[in-house]
Short mmCIF file of C-alpha atoms and ligand atoms in Angstrom, two decimals:
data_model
loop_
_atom_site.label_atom_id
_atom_site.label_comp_id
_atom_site.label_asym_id
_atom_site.label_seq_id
_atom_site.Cartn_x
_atom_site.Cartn_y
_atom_site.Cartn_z
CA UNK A 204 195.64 54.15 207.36
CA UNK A 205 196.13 52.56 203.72
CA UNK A 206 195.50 54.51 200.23
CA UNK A 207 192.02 52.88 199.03
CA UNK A 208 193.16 52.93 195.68
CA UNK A 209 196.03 53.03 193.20
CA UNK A 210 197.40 56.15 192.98
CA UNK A 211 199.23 57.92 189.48
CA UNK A 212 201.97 60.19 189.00
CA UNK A 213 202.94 62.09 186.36
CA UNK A 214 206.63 61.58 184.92
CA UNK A 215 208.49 62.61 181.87
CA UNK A 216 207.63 61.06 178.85
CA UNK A 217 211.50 61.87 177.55
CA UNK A 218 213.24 62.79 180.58
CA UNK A 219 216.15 65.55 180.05
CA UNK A 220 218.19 63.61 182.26
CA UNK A 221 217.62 60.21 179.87
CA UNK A 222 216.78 58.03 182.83
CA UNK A 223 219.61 58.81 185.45
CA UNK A 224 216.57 59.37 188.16
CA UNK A 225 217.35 62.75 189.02
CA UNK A 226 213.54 64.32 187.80
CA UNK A 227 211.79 63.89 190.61
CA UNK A 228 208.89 61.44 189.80
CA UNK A 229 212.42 59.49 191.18
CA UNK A 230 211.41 60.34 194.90
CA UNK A 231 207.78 59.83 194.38
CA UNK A 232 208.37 56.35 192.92
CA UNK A 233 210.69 55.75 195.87
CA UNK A 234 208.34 56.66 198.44
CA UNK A 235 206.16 54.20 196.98
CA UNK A 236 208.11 51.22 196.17
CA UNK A 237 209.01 51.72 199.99
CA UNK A 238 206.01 51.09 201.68
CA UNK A 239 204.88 49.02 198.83
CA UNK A 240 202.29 51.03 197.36
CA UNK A 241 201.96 50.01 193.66
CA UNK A 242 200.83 53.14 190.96
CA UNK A 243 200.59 54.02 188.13
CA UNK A 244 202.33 56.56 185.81
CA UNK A 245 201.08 59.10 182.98
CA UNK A 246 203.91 60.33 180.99
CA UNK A 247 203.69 63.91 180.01
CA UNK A 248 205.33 65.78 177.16
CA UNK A 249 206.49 68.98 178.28
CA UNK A 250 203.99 70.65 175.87
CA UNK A 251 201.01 68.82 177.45
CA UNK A 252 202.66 69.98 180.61
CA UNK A 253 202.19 73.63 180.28
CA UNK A 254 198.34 72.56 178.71
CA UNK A 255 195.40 73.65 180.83
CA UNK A 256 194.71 69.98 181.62
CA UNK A 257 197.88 69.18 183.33
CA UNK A 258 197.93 72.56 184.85
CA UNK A 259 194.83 71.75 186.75
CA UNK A 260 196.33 69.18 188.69
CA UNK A 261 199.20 71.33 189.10
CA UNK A 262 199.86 75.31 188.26
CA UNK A 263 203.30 75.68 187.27
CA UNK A 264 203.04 73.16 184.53
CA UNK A 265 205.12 70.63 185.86
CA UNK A 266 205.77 66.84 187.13
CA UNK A 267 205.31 65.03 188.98
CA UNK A 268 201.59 65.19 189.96
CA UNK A 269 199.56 62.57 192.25
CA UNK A 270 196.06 62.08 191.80
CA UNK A 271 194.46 59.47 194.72
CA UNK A 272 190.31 59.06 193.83
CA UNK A 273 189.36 63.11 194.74
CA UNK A 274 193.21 64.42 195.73
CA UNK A 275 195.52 66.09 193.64
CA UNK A 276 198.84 66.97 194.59
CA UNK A 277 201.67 68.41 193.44
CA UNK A 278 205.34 68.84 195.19
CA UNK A 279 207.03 66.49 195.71
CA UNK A 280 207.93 67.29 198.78
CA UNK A 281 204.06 67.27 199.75
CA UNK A 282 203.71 64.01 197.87
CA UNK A 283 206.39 62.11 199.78
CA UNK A 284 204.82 63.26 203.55
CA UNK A 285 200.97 62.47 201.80
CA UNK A 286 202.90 58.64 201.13
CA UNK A 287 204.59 58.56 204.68
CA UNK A 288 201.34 59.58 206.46
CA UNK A 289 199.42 57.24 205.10
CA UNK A 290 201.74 53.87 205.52
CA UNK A 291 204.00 52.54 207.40
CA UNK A 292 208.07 52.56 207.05
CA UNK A 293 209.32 56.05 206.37
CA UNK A 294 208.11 58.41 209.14
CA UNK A 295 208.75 57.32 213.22
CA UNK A 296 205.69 56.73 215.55
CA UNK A 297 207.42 58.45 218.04
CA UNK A 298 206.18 62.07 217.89
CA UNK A 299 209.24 63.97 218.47
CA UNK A 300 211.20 61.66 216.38
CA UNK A 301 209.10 61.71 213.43
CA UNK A 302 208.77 65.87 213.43
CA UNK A 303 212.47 65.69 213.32
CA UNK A 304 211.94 63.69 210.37
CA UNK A 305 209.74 66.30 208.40
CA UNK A 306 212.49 69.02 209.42
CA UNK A 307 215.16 66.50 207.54
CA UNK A 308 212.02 66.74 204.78
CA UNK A 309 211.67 70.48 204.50
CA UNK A 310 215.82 70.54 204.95
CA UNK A 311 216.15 68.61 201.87
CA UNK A 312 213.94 70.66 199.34
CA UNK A 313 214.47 74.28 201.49
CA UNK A 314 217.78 74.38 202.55
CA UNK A 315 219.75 71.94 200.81
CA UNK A 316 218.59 71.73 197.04
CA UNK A 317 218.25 75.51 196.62
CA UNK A 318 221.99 75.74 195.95
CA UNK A 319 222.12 72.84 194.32
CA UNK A 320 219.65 74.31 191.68
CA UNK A 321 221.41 77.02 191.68
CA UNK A 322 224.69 75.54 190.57
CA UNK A 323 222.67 73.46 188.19
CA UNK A 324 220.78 76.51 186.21
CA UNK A 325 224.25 78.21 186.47
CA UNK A 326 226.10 75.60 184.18
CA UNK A 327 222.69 75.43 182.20
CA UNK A 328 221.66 78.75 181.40
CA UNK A 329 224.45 81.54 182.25
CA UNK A 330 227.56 79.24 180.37
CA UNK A 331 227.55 81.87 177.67
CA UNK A 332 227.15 85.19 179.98
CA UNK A 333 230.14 87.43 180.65
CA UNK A 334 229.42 87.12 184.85
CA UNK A 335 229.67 83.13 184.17
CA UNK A 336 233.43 82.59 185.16
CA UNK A 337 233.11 84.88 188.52
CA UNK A 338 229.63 83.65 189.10
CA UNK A 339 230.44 79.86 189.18
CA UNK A 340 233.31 79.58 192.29
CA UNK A 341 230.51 81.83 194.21
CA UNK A 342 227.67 79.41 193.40
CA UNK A 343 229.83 76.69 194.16
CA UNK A 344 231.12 78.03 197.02
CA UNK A 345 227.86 78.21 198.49
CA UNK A 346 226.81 74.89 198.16
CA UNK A 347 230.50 73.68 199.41
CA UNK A 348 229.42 75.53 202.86
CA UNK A 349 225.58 73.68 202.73
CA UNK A 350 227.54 70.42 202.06
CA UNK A 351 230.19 70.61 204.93
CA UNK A 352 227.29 71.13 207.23
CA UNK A 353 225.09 68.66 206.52
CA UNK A 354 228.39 66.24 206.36
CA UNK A 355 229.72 67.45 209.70
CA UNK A 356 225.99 66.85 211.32
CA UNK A 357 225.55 63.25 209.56
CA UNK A 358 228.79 62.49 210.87
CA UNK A 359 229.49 58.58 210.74
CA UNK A 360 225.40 57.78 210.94
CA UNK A 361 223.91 55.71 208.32
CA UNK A 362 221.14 58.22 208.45
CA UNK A 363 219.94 61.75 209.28
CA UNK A 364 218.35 60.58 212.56
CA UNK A 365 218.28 57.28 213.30
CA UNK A 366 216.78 54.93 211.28
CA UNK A 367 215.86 55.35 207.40
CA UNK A 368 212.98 58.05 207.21
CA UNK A 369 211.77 59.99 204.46
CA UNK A 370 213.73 62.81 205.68
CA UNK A 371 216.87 60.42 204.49
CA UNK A 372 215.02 59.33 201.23
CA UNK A 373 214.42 63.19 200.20
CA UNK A 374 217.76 64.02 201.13
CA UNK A 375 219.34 61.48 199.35
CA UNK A 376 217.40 62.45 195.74
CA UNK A 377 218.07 66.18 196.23
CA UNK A 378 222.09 65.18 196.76
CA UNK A 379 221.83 62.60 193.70
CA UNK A 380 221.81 65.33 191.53
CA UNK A 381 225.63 66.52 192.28
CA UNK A 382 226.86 62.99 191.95
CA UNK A 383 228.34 63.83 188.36
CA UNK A 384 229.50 67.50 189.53
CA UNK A 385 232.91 66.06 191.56
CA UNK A 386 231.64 68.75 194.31
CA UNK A 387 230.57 65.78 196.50
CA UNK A 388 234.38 64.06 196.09
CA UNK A 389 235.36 65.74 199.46
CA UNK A 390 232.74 64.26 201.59
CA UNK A 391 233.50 60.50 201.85
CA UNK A 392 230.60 60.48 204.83
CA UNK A 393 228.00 62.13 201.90
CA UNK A 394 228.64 59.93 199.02
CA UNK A 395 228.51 56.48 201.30
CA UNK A 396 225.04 57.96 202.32
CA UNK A 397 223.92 58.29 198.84
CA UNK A 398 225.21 54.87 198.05
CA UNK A 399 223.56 53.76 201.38
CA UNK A 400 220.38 55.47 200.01
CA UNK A 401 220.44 53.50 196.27
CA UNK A 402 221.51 50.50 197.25
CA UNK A 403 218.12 49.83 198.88
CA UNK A 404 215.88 47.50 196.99
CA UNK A 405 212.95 49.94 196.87
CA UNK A 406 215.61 52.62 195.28
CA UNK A 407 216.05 50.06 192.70
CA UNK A 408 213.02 49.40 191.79
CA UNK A 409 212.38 52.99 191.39
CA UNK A 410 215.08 53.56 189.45
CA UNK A 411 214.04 50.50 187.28
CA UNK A 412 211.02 51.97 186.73
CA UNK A 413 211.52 55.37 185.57
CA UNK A 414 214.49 54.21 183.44
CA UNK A 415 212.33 52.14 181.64
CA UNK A 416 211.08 54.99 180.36
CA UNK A 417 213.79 55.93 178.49
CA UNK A 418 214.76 52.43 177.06
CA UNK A 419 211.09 52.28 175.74
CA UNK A 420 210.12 49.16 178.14
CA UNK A 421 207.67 51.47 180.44
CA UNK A 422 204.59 49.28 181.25
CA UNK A 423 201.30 52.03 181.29
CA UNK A 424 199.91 49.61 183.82
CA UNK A 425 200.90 49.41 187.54
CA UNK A 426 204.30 49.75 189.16
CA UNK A 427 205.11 47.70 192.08
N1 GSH B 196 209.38 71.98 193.63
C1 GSH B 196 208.85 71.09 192.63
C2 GSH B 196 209.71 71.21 191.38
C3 GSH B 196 209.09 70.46 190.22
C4 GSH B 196 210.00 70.53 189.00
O1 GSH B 196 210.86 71.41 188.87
N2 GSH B 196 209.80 69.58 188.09
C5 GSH B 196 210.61 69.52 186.91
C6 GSH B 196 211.06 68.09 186.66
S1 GSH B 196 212.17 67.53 187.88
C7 GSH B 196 209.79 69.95 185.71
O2 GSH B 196 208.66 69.60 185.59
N3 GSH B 196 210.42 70.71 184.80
C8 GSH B 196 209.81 71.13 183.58
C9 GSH B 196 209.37 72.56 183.62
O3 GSH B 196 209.50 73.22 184.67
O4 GSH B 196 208.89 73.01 182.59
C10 GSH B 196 208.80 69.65 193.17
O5 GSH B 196 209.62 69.32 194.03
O6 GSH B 196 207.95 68.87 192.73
#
């Protein structure tokens, strides 16, 4: 099956993270550049974002969005599978194998980038409270534990299971996030599957795209 028309997402119009690729419009643009999807992107302000007319395409007043003729979506999560159903190249025709794909999918946003938020909204929002210095070596420890397993099951595999799926790609831009932290140092087998992950062309397109945001040379018109 093949999208009948050119999708749009919603993305940052001045990202917080000033184009590194960590919001994640990053994945959705991924997913598309992958299966070679071209779209197009609205840029939101975050006060527009919490304005009834974003928050009818999605309710907590955030990005990114997809809007597809009639469908809405928000998630990204839900907007990555809506991309693999419909084309080719990130989700196995084999049954089994491509339900073990989804798991790696729900994995990534469900297991894995919970504590990874939770580091992140530690350092953000709790630097100046009394718990912060006891809080932070639990928090971290935490995700250490969620790290060493997912290491110790990727083992020396390019990817989660088998070939590139988007249970890899969602993985990989929930882990991007702690590439600045150091926490990632002691899992050689991690950080050559994120590089693994960006070094693909459709990665770099992505990250093209949403970083020309930031250095003002966004196009309104189609990506891809
Ligand atoms: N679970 C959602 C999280 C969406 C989310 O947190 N979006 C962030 C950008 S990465 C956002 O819009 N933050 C602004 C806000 O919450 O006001 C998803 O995966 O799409």
């Amino acid at each position: 099956m093949t999208l009948p028309m050119t999708p749009t997402i919603t993305a940052f119009e001045q990202s917080p993270d000033r184009g590194r690729g960590l919001a994640r419009d990053m994945r959705v643009r991924w997913a598309l550049e992958e299966v070679g999807q071209p779209y197009k992107v609205r840029l939101v302000s975050f006060a527009a974002m919490k304005q009834a007319a974003h928050r009818a395409l999605h309710p907590f007043g955030q990005i990114p969005t997809f809007e597809e003729g009639d469908l809405v979506l928000f998630e990204s999560g839900s907007i990555v599978f809506h991309i693999a159903q419909c084309h080719a190249g990130l989700l196995p025709v084999d049954a089994n194998a491509r339900a073990r794909a989804i798991t790696w999918m729900f994995a990534a946003v469900n297991t894995v980038e919970p504590p990874i938020l939770d580091l992140q909204t530690t350092k953000l929002l709790e630097g100046d409270k009394p718990w912060y210095a006891q809080r932070l070596p639990l928090v971290e420890d935490r995700l250490r534990v969620r790290l060493g397993e997912l290491s110790a099951r990727l083992g020396r595999a390019d990817w989660l299971d088998g070939a590139f799926s988007a249970g890899d790609l969602m993985m990989v831009a929930v882990l991007l996030r702690l590439k600045a932290s150091g926490l990632l140092d002691q899992y050689p087998n991690l950080c050559a599957y994120i590089a693994r992950g960006e070094a693909r062309p459709a990665y770099q397109q992505a990250f093209d795209a949403q970083l020309a945001v930031f250095t003002g040379k966004h196009r309104p018109a189609d990506v891809g």
